[in-house]
Amino acid sequence: MIHNRAVVSIEAPQDKEIATLGVELNQTYLAFGDAGRLGAARQAAQDANAAALTPASGAVVQRSVAKASANYRNAAWDLVDAAKEQNFEITR
C-alpha cells in the first residue's frame, strides 16, 4: 500500500467558474455567536490554505465542490444549517 503518492488532477474548463462559485458560496453563511466567529474564521483559513496550493492540485475546486455538497454542514455556527436541525429553536 502506497499512501504518499501524488494525486493527479487535470484542469477542466469549468474549474475557474467552480472556484468562483465556491468563493460566492461563503457569502451565504450566517455566522452566529462566538462559534460563528470561530467557524467563519476556520473556514476562511482553510479556503486560504487550499488557494495557496498550486492550481494543478485541484484543491480549490475540490473544496468548493465539498462545501456545496449536502455533507458539508455547519449547524454549530451557521444559522442556515442550524435552522435545518430538528430541534432548532430561535431565541434572543
Coordinates of N, CA and C in Angstrom, one line a residue:
M1 N 0.8 -1.2 0.0 CA 0.0 0.0 0.0 C 0.9 1.2 0.0
I2 N 0.7 2.1 -1.0 CA 1.4 3.3 -1.1 C 0.5 4.5 -0.8
H3 N 0.7 5.2 0.3 CA -0.2 6.2 0.8 C 0.4 7.6 0.5
N4 N 1.5 7.7 0.0 CA 2.1 9.0 -0.2 C 2.3 9.4 -1.7
R5 N 1.6 8.8 -2.6 CA 1.6 9.1 -4.0 C 0.9 10.4 -4.3
A6 N 1.4 11.2 -5.2 CA 0.7 12.4 -5.6 C -0.6 12.0 -6.4
V7 N -1.6 12.8 -6.1 CA -2.9 12.6 -6.8 C -2.8 13.4 -8.1
V8 N -3.1 12.9 -9.2 CA -3.1 13.6 -10.5 C -4.4 14.4 -10.6
S9 N -4.3 15.6 -10.9 CA -5.5 16.4 -11.1 C -5.4 17.1 -12.5
I10 N -6.4 16.9 -13.3 CA -6.3 17.5 -14.6 C -7.3 18.7 -14.6
E11 N -6.8 19.9 -15.0 CA -7.6 21.1 -15.0 C -8.7 20.9 -16.1
A12 N -9.9 21.4 -15.8 CA -11.0 21.3 -16.7 C -11.5 22.8 -17.0
P13 N -12.1 23.0 -18.1 CA -12.5 24.4 -18.4 C -13.4 25.0 -17.4
Q14 N -14.2 24.2 -16.7 CA -15.2 24.8 -15.7 C -14.5 25.0 -14.3
D15 N -13.3 24.7 -14.1 CA -12.6 24.8 -12.8 C -12.7 26.2 -12.3
K16 N -12.4 27.2 -13.2 CA -12.3 28.6 -12.7 C -13.7 29.1 -12.2
E17 N -14.8 28.7 -12.9 CA -16.1 29.0 -12.5 C -16.5 28.4 -11.2
I18 N -16.1 27.1 -11.1 CA -16.4 26.4 -9.8 C -15.7 27.1 -8.6
A19 N -14.4 27.5 -8.8 CA -13.7 28.2 -7.8 C -14.4 29.5 -7.4
T20 N -14.8 30.2 -8.4 CA -15.5 31.5 -8.2 C -16.8 31.2 -7.4
L21 N -17.6 30.2 -7.8 CA -18.8 29.9 -7.1 C -18.5 29.5 -5.6
G22 N -17.4 28.8 -5.4 CA -17.0 28.5 -4.0 C -16.8 29.7 -3.2
V23 N -16.2 30.7 -3.7 CA -16.0 32.0 -3.0 C -17.3 32.6 -2.7
E24 N -18.2 32.6 -3.8 CA -19.5 33.2 -3.6 C -20.4 32.5 -2.6
L25 N -20.2 31.2 -2.5 CA -20.9 30.4 -1.5 C -20.7 30.8 -0.1
N26 N -19.5 31.3 0.2 CA -19.1 31.8 1.5 C -20.0 32.9 1.9
Q27 N -20.6 33.7 1.0 CA -21.4 34.8 1.3 C -22.8 34.4 1.8
T28 N -23.1 33.1 1.7 CA -24.4 32.6 2.1 C -24.5 32.1 3.5
Y29 N -23.3 32.0 4.2 CA -23.3 31.6 5.6 C -23.7 32.8 6.5
L30 N -24.5 32.5 7.5 CA -24.9 33.5 8.5 C -24.3 33.0 9.9
A31 N -23.1 33.4 10.1 CA -22.4 33.0 11.4 C -23.1 33.7 12.5
F32 N -23.3 32.9 13.6 CA -23.9 33.5 14.8 C -23.1 33.1 16.1
G33 N -23.0 34.0 17.0 CA -22.4 33.7 18.3 C -20.9 33.6 18.2
D34 N -20.3 33.2 19.3 CA -18.8 33.0 19.4 C -18.4 31.9 18.4
A35 N -19.2 30.8 18.4 CA -18.9 29.7 17.5 C -18.9 30.2 16.0
G36 N -19.8 31.1 15.7 CA -19.9 31.7 14.4 C -18.6 32.4 14.0
R37 N -18.1 33.2 14.9 CA -16.9 33.9 14.5 C -15.7 33.0 14.3
L38 N -15.6 32.0 15.2 CA -14.6 31.0 15.1 C -14.8 30.1 13.8
G39 N -16.0 29.7 13.6 CA -16.2 28.8 12.5 C -16.0 29.5 11.1
A40 N -16.4 30.7 11.0 CA -16.2 31.5 9.8 C -14.7 31.7 9.6
A41 N -14.0 32.0 10.7 CA -12.5 32.2 10.6 C -11.8 30.9 10.2
R42 N -12.2 29.8 10.7 CA -11.6 28.5 10.3 C -11.9 28.2 8.9
Q43 N -13.1 28.5 8.4 CA -13.5 28.2 7.0 C -12.6 29.1 6.1
A44 N -12.5 30.4 6.5 CA -11.6 31.3 5.6 C -10.2 30.8 5.6
A45 N -9.7 30.3 6.7 CA -8.3 29.9 6.8 C -8.1 28.6 5.9
Q46 N -9.1 27.7 5.9 CA -8.9 26.5 5.1 C -9.1 26.8 3.6
D47 N -9.9 27.8 3.3 CA -10.1 28.3 1.9 C -8.7 28.9 1.5
A48 N -8.1 29.6 2.3 CA -6.8 30.2 2.0 C -5.7 29.2 1.8
N49 N -5.8 28.1 2.7 CA -4.8 27.0 2.6 C -5.0 26.3 1.2
A50 N -6.2 26.1 0.8 CA -6.4 25.5 -0.5 C -6.0 26.4 -1.6
A51 N -6.2 27.7 -1.5 CA -5.8 28.6 -2.6 C -4.3 28.8 -2.7
A52 N -3.6 28.5 -1.6 CA -2.1 28.6 -1.6 C -1.5 27.5 -2.3
L53 N -2.2 26.4 -2.5 CA -1.6 25.3 -3.3 C -1.6 25.6 -4.8
T54 N -0.9 24.8 -5.5 CA -0.8 25.1 -7.0 C -2.2 24.8 -7.6
P55 N -2.6 25.5 -8.6 CA -3.9 25.3 -9.3 C -4.0 23.9 -9.8
A56 N -2.8 23.3 -10.2 CA -2.8 21.9 -10.7 C -3.2 20.9 -9.7
S57 N -3.2 21.3 -8.4 CA -3.6 20.3 -7.3 C -5.1 20.1 -7.3
G58 N -5.8 21.1 -7.8 CA -7.3 21.0 -7.8 C -7.9 21.2 -6.5
A59 N -7.1 21.7 -5.5 CA -7.6 21.8 -4.1 C -8.8 22.8 -4.0
V60 N -8.7 23.9 -4.7 CA -9.7 24.9 -4.6 C -11.0 24.4 -5.2
V61 N -11.0 23.7 -6.3 CA -12.2 23.1 -6.9 C -12.7 22.0 -6.0
Q62 N -11.9 21.2 -5.5 CA -12.3 20.1 -4.6 C -13.0 20.6 -3.4
R63 N -12.4 21.7 -2.8 CA -13.0 22.3 -1.6 C -14.3 22.9 -1.9
S64 N -14.4 23.6 -3.1 CA -15.7 24.3 -3.5 C -16.8 23.2 -3.7
V65 N -16.5 22.1 -4.3 CA -17.4 21.1 -4.5 C -17.9 20.4 -3.2
A66 N -16.9 20.2 -2.3 CA -17.2 19.7 -1.0 C -18.2 20.6 -0.2
K67 N -17.9 21.9 -0.2 CA -18.7 22.9 0.5 C -20.1 22.9 -0.1
A68 N -20.3 22.7 -1.3 CA -21.6 22.7 -2.0 C -22.4 21.4 -1.8
S69 N -21.8 20.4 -1.2 CA -22.4 19.1 -1.0 C -23.3 19.1 0.2
A70 N -24.2 18.2 0.3 CA -25.1 18.1 1.4 C -24.4 17.6 2.7
N71 N -23.2 17.1 2.5 CA -22.4 16.6 3.6 C -21.7 17.7 4.4
Y72 N -21.6 18.8 3.8 CA -20.9 20.0 4.4 C -21.9 20.7 5.3
R73 N -21.9 20.5 6.6 CA -22.8 21.1 7.5 C -22.1 21.9 8.6
N74 N -22.7 23.0 8.9 CA -22.1 23.9 9.9 C -23.1 24.4 10.9
A75 N -23.9 23.5 11.4 CA -25.1 23.8 12.3 C -24.6 24.5 13.6
A76 N -23.4 24.2 14.0 CA -22.9 24.8 15.2 C -22.6 26.3 15.1
W77 N -22.4 26.8 13.9 CA -22.1 28.2 13.7 C -22.8 28.9 12.6
D78 N -23.5 28.2 11.7 CA -24.2 28.8 10.6 C -25.7 28.7 10.8
L79 N -26.3 29.9 10.8 CA -27.8 29.9 11.1 C -28.6 29.2 10.1
V80 N -28.2 29.2 8.8 CA -28.9 28.5 7.8 C -28.9 27.0 8.1
D81 N -27.7 26.4 8.4 CA -27.6 25.0 8.7 C -28.3 24.7 10.0
A82 N -28.2 25.5 11.0 CA -28.8 25.3 12.3 C -30.3 25.2 12.1
A83 N -30.9 26.1 11.3 CA -32.4 26.1 11.1 C -32.9 24.8 10.5
K84 N -32.0 24.0 9.9 CA -32.4 22.7 9.3 C -32.5 21.6 10.3
E85 N -31.9 21.8 11.5 CA -31.9 20.8 12.5 C -33.3 20.6 13.1
Q86 N -33.6 19.4 13.5 CA -34.9 19.1 14.0 C -35.2 19.8 15.3
N87 N -34.3 20.0 16.2 CA -34.5 20.6 17.4 C -34.2 22.1 17.4
F88 N -34.2 22.7 16.2 CA -33.8 24.2 16.1 C -34.9 25.0 16.8
E89 N -34.5 26.0 17.6 CA -35.4 26.9 18.1 C -34.7 28.3 18.2
I90 N -35.3 29.3 17.6 CA -34.6 30.6 17.6 C -35.0 31.3 18.8
T91 N -34.1 31.8 19.5 CA -34.4 32.6 20.7 C -33.5 33.9 20.7
R92 N -33.8 34.8 21.5 CA -33.0 36.0 21.6 C -31.9 35.9 22.6

